[in-house]
Each structure stands twice: as C-alpha cells, then as structure tokens.
Amino acid sequence: MNYPDGSLIRTGDLIWWDYGAGTGYVGEIMEDQKAYDAWGLEEPSLELNNVHPFDGSSGGMVYPLWVLEIEGLRKFSDPERQELELALGEASQRAGRSFEGLKYVVRAGIENCKQVTWIFILLGDDWQAIERIVVPRPPESLPHPVPV
C-alpha cells in the first residue's frame, strides 16, 4: 500500500492527514481481503491514529484507500519531524511539565492556507482534552501549505 506520492505506507509512520491540519500515525494496514474482512470492512483500508506518542493501543479511525488522497495523507518529512520535536519541547516548557507518559493530540494551526502554529492538546485519563498549548512556528521553518 502506497501514499499518493508512491512511497510505501508502514505501520507507525508519522503522517499529516485531515487536509494537512492533523498529525498522527498509521496503525493497522488492511491491504488483503483477510485483513479487512477481520475488521468487517469491504475494501482495503488504513487505521489512522491521532494520539501521540504512538503505541498502537488506543485505537483509531479507519479509512478506505480511496479517501486517503482526499484527506491529504502524506508522511512527515525529516525537517517536519525535527520541527515537531522542537515544538514538543517548547510545549513541554510552556506547560511546565514533561509530556512523558501523557497522551496528546497535535494539530496544525492554519492561517491563509499556511501552518503558523503547532497546537498540542493534552488528554486526561478519560480521553477528554485537559489543556491546549499553542507553539508558534519559527519564521525560518519550511512552508507547510495546506491543500484547499
């Protein structure tokens, strides 16, 4: 199974999706009939998970393959991954605590079809949002245009 750009999709890949506004991970890949039948599906599909850090245990949303291009699914580039790691450190400082052992969601703050911030949403034990931390992107960051 491949991304729209032709590169191979792998479980655990850090991805952009939700039209370039959401980040997450590839969970289970259901490419052959036996795999998608086991999920009660009728066609090849992917499980996508927006909870960080990825451990594969919190479940996710399942999308058929034909939806992936519409969703803007693509793998994080190395510079984007590095920028996210720096933003995570900044968010941790702003929160006054380490995110280790916490579950959180990461979204892109979008203005004029460009990502201008990273938004970290900390989740409680009941999976409800307990805190929202916004970290501006550095001006020298690579552009992250959002599909319209």
PDB file of C-alpha atoms in Angstrom:
ATOM      1  CA  MET A   1       0.000   0.000   0.000  1.00  0.00           C
ATOM      2  CA  ASN A   2       1.408   3.395  -1.007  1.00  0.00           C
ATOM      3  CA  TYR A   3       0.948   7.081  -0.217  1.00  0.00           C
ATOM      4  CA  PRO A   4      -0.376   9.283  -3.026  1.00  0.00           C
ATOM      5  CA  ASP A   5       3.278  10.180  -3.838  1.00  0.00           C
ATOM      6  CA  GLY A   6       4.050   6.476  -4.397  1.00  0.00           C
ATOM      7  CA  SER A   7       6.146   5.828  -1.254  1.00  0.00           C
ATOM      8  CA  LEU A   8       5.374   2.760   0.861  1.00  0.00           C
ATOM      9  CA  ILE A   9       2.993   3.125   3.837  1.00  0.00           C
ATOM     10  CA  ARG A  10       4.261   1.461   7.026  1.00  0.00           C
ATOM     11  CA  THR A  11       2.704   0.926  10.447  1.00  0.00           C
ATOM     12  CA  GLY A  12       3.947   3.621  12.824  1.00  0.00           C
ATOM     13  CA  ASP A  13       4.625   6.237  10.114  1.00  0.00           C
ATOM     14  CA  LEU A  14       4.185   9.788  11.412  1.00  0.00           C
ATOM     15  CA  ILE A  15       1.738  11.399   9.000  1.00  0.00           C
ATOM     16  CA  TRP A  16      -0.168  14.513   8.013  1.00  0.00           C
ATOM     17  CA  TRP A  17      -3.874  13.960   7.394  1.00  0.00           C
ATOM     18  CA  ASP A  18      -7.210  15.722   7.907  1.00  0.00           C
ATOM     19  CA  TYR A  19      -6.438  18.026   4.972  1.00  0.00           C
ATOM     20  CA  GLY A  20      -2.987  18.842   6.368  1.00  0.00           C
ATOM     21  CA  ALA A  21      -4.280  20.092   9.725  1.00  0.00           C
ATOM     22  CA  GLY A  22      -3.865  16.895  11.738  1.00  0.00           C
ATOM     23  CA  THR A  23      -0.929  14.725  12.611  1.00  0.00           C
ATOM     24  CA  GLY A  24      -0.970  11.120  13.591  1.00  0.00           C
ATOM     25  CA  TYR A  25       0.286   7.669  12.876  1.00  0.00           C
ATOM     26  CA  VAL A  26      -0.531   4.787  10.619  1.00  0.00           C
ATOM     27  CA  GLY A  27      -1.973   1.989  12.720  1.00  0.00           C
ATOM     28  CA  GLU A  28      -3.036  -1.234  11.094  1.00  0.00           C
ATOM     29  CA  ILE A  29      -2.752  -1.641   7.335  1.00  0.00           C
ATOM     30  CA  MET A  30      -5.590  -3.779   5.945  1.00  0.00           C
ATOM     31  CA  GLU A  31      -4.481  -4.472   2.409  1.00  0.00           C
ATOM     32  CA  ASP A  32      -5.505  -8.058   1.726  1.00  0.00           C
ATOM     33  CA  GLN A  33      -9.042  -9.379   1.954  1.00  0.00           C
ATOM     34  CA  LYS A  34      -8.417 -11.463   5.062  1.00  0.00           C
ATOM     35  CA  ALA A  35      -7.173  -8.369   6.936  1.00  0.00           C
ATOM     36  CA  TYR A  36     -10.049  -6.065   6.030  1.00  0.00           C
ATOM     37  CA  ASP A  37     -12.634  -8.860   6.442  1.00  0.00           C
ATOM     38  CA  ALA A  38     -11.389  -9.261  10.032  1.00  0.00           C
ATOM     39  CA  TRP A  39     -12.408  -5.630  10.637  1.00  0.00           C
ATOM     40  CA  GLY A  40     -15.794  -6.171   8.976  1.00  0.00           C
ATOM     41  CA  LEU A  41     -14.771  -3.994   6.032  1.00  0.00           C
ATOM     42  CA  GLU A  42     -15.475  -4.448   2.359  1.00  0.00           C
ATOM     43  CA  GLU A  43     -12.323  -2.914   0.894  1.00  0.00           C
ATOM     44  CA  PRO A  44      -8.646  -2.265   1.650  1.00  0.00           C
ATOM     45  CA  SER A  45      -8.319   0.345   4.402  1.00  0.00           C
ATOM     46  CA  LEU A  46      -5.959   2.010   6.876  1.00  0.00           C
ATOM     47  CA  GLU A  47      -6.343   2.671  10.565  1.00  0.00           C
ATOM     48  CA  LEU A  48      -5.102   6.178  11.401  1.00  0.00           C
ATOM     49  CA  ASN A  49      -4.473   7.289  14.949  1.00  0.00           C
ATOM     50  CA  ASN A  50      -4.096  10.901  16.079  1.00  0.00           C
ATOM     51  CA  VAL A  51      -2.957  10.154  19.639  1.00  0.00           C
ATOM     52  CA  HIS A  52       0.715  10.780  20.435  1.00  0.00           C
ATOM     53  CA  PRO A  53       3.019   9.099  21.252  1.00  0.00           C
ATOM     54  CA  PHE A  54       2.095   6.152  19.057  1.00  0.00           C
ATOM     55  CA  ASP A  55       1.850   2.825  20.807  1.00  0.00           C
ATOM     56  CA  GLY A  56      -0.867   1.134  18.778  1.00  0.00           C
ATOM     57  CA  SER A  57      -3.098   0.529  21.794  1.00  0.00           C
ATOM     58  CA  SER A  58      -5.520   3.453  21.692  1.00  0.00           C
ATOM     59  CA  GLY A  59      -7.367   2.584  18.501  1.00  0.00           C
ATOM     60  CA  GLY A  60      -8.046   4.926  15.669  1.00  0.00           C
ATOM     61  CA  MET A  61     -10.231   5.782  12.725  1.00  0.00           C
ATOM     62  CA  VAL A  62     -10.455   3.535   9.696  1.00  0.00           C
ATOM     63  CA  TYR A  63     -10.464   4.947   6.184  1.00  0.00           C
ATOM     64  CA  PRO A  64     -10.806   3.169   2.839  1.00  0.00           C
ATOM     65  CA  LEU A  65      -7.897   3.751   0.490  1.00  0.00           C
ATOM     66  CA  TRP A  66      -9.834   5.981  -1.902  1.00  0.00           C
ATOM     67  CA  VAL A  67     -10.293   8.569   0.896  1.00  0.00           C
ATOM     68  CA  LEU A  68      -6.582   8.948   1.622  1.00  0.00           C
ATOM     69  CA  GLU A  69      -5.744  11.368  -1.158  1.00  0.00           C
ATOM     70  CA  ILE A  70      -8.786  13.486  -0.298  1.00  0.00           C
ATOM     71  CA  GLU A  71      -7.625  13.506   3.348  1.00  0.00           C
ATOM     72  CA  GLY A  72      -4.232  14.862   2.283  1.00  0.00           C
ATOM     73  CA  LEU A  73      -2.416  11.857   3.748  1.00  0.00           C
ATOM     74  CA  ARG A  74       1.351  12.084   3.481  1.00  0.00           C
ATOM     75  CA  LYS A  75       4.336  11.052   5.539  1.00  0.00           C
ATOM     76  CA  PHE A  76       6.210  13.657   7.604  1.00  0.00           C
ATOM     77  CA  SER A  77       9.483  14.772   6.049  1.00  0.00           C
ATOM     78  CA  ASP A  78      12.634  14.673   8.184  1.00  0.00           C
ATOM     79  CA  PRO A  79      12.646  18.505   8.607  1.00  0.00           C
ATOM     80  CA  GLU A  80       8.964  18.421   9.642  1.00  0.00           C
ATOM     81  CA  ARG A  81       9.683  15.663  12.163  1.00  0.00           C
ATOM     82  CA  GLN A  82      12.574  17.700  13.614  1.00  0.00           C
ATOM     83  CA  GLU A  83      10.392  20.801  13.821  1.00  0.00           C
ATOM     84  CA  LEU A  84       7.655  18.837  15.601  1.00  0.00           C
ATOM     85  CA  GLU A  85      10.199  17.526  18.132  1.00  0.00           C
ATOM     86  CA  LEU A  86      11.388  21.098  18.824  1.00  0.00           C
ATOM     87  CA  ALA A  87       7.783  22.301  19.151  1.00  0.00           C
ATOM     88  CA  LEU A  88       7.067  19.439  21.572  1.00  0.00           C
ATOM     89  CA  GLY A  89       9.975  20.596  23.745  1.00  0.00           C
ATOM     90  CA  GLU A  90       8.635  24.157  23.670  1.00  0.00           C
ATOM     91  CA  ALA A  91       5.111  22.963  24.526  1.00  0.00           C
ATOM     92  CA  SER A  92       6.501  20.968  27.443  1.00  0.00           C
ATOM     93  CA  GLN A  93       8.269  24.091  28.749  1.00  0.00           C
ATOM     94  CA  ARG A  94       5.107  26.186  28.360  1.00  0.00           C
ATOM     95  CA  ALA A  95       3.110  23.535  30.236  1.00  0.00           C
ATOM     96  CA  GLY A  96       5.730  23.395  32.975  1.00  0.00           C
ATOM     97  CA  ARG A  97       5.982  19.616  32.828  1.00  0.00           C
ATOM     98  CA  SER A  98       7.227  16.747  30.721  1.00  0.00           C
ATOM     99  CA  PHE A  99       4.805  15.099  28.314  1.00  0.00           C
ATOM    100  CA  GLU A 100       6.357  11.717  29.087  1.00  0.00           C
ATOM    101  CA  GLY A 101       3.605   9.261  29.978  1.00  0.00           C
ATOM    102  CA  LEU A 102       0.893  11.634  28.700  1.00  0.00           C
ATOM    103  CA  LYS A 103      -1.350  11.194  25.693  1.00  0.00           C
ATOM    104  CA  TYR A 104      -1.840  14.197  23.429  1.00  0.00           C
ATOM    105  CA  VAL A 105      -3.079  15.274  20.018  1.00  0.00           C
ATOM    106  CA  VAL A 106      -1.086  17.545  17.692  1.00  0.00           C
ATOM    107  CA  ARG A 107      -2.831  19.819  15.212  1.00  0.00           C
ATOM    108  CA  ALA A 108      -1.553  22.452  12.815  1.00  0.00           C
ATOM    109  CA  GLY A 109      -2.803  25.987  13.375  1.00  0.00           C
ATOM    110  CA  ILE A 110      -3.683  27.239   9.898  1.00  0.00           C
ATOM    111  CA  GLU A 111      -3.991  30.814   8.627  1.00  0.00           C
ATOM    112  CA  ASN A 112      -4.310  31.769   4.947  1.00  0.00           C
ATOM    113  CA  CYS A 113      -3.673  28.151   3.918  1.00  0.00           C
ATOM    114  CA  LYS A 114      -0.307  28.051   5.756  1.00  0.00           C
ATOM    115  CA  GLN A 115       0.640  26.389   9.015  1.00  0.00           C
ATOM    116  CA  VAL A 116       1.560  29.079  11.548  1.00  0.00           C
ATOM    117  CA  THR A 117       1.445  27.154  14.836  1.00  0.00           C
ATOM    118  CA  TRP A 118       1.604  23.715  16.392  1.00  0.00           C
ATOM    119  CA  ILE A 119      -1.319  23.007  18.738  1.00  0.00           C
ATOM    120  CA  PHE A 120      -0.825  20.398  21.457  1.00  0.00           C
ATOM    121  CA  ILE A 121      -3.953  19.116  23.190  1.00  0.00           C
ATOM    122  CA  LEU A 122      -3.227  17.148  26.353  1.00  0.00           C
ATOM    123  CA  LEU A 123      -5.674  14.335  27.124  1.00  0.00           C
ATOM    124  CA  GLY A 124      -6.828  13.116  30.519  1.00  0.00           C
ATOM    125  CA  ASP A 125      -7.379   9.508  31.560  1.00  0.00           C
ATOM    126  CA  ASP A 126     -10.941   9.801  30.207  1.00  0.00           C
ATOM    127  CA  TRP A 127      -9.551  10.925  26.787  1.00  0.00           C
ATOM    128  CA  GLN A 128     -11.031  14.411  27.278  1.00  0.00           C
ATOM    129  CA  ALA A 129      -8.926  17.497  26.490  1.00  0.00           C
ATOM    130  CA  ILE A 130      -7.456  18.951  29.678  1.00  0.00           C
ATOM    131  CA  GLU A 131      -5.054  21.548  28.295  1.00  0.00           C
ATOM    132  CA  ARG A 132      -4.295  23.270  24.974  1.00  0.00           C
ATOM    133  CA  ILE A 133      -0.825  24.652  24.260  1.00  0.00           C
ATOM    134  CA  VAL A 134      -0.059  26.699  21.146  1.00  0.00           C
ATOM    135  CA  VAL A 135       3.524  26.950  19.883  1.00  0.00           C
ATOM    136  CA  PRO A 136       4.258  29.368  17.011  1.00  0.00           C
ATOM    137  CA  ARG A 137       6.326  28.028  14.137  1.00  0.00           C
ATOM    138  CA  PRO A 138       9.694  29.714  13.753  1.00  0.00           C
ATOM    139  CA  PRO A 139       9.771  32.156  10.818  1.00  0.00           C
ATOM    140  CA  GLU A 140      12.588  30.191   9.165  1.00  0.00           C
ATOM    141  CA  SER A 141      10.508  26.970   9.113  1.00  0.00           C
ATOM    142  CA  LEU A 142       9.837  25.246   5.855  1.00  0.00           C
ATOM    143  CA  PRO A 143       6.447  26.186   4.465  1.00  0.00           C
ATOM    144  CA  HIS A 144       3.681  23.688   5.117  1.00  0.00           C
ATOM    145  CA  PRO A 145       0.940  24.583   2.627  1.00  0.00           C
ATOM    146  CA  VAL A 146      -2.453  23.110   3.315  1.00  0.00           C
ATOM    147  CA  PRO A 147      -4.465  21.627   0.430  1.00  0.00           C
ATOM    148  CA  VAL A 148      -7.624  23.576  -0.275  1.00  0.00           C
TER     149      VAL A 148
END
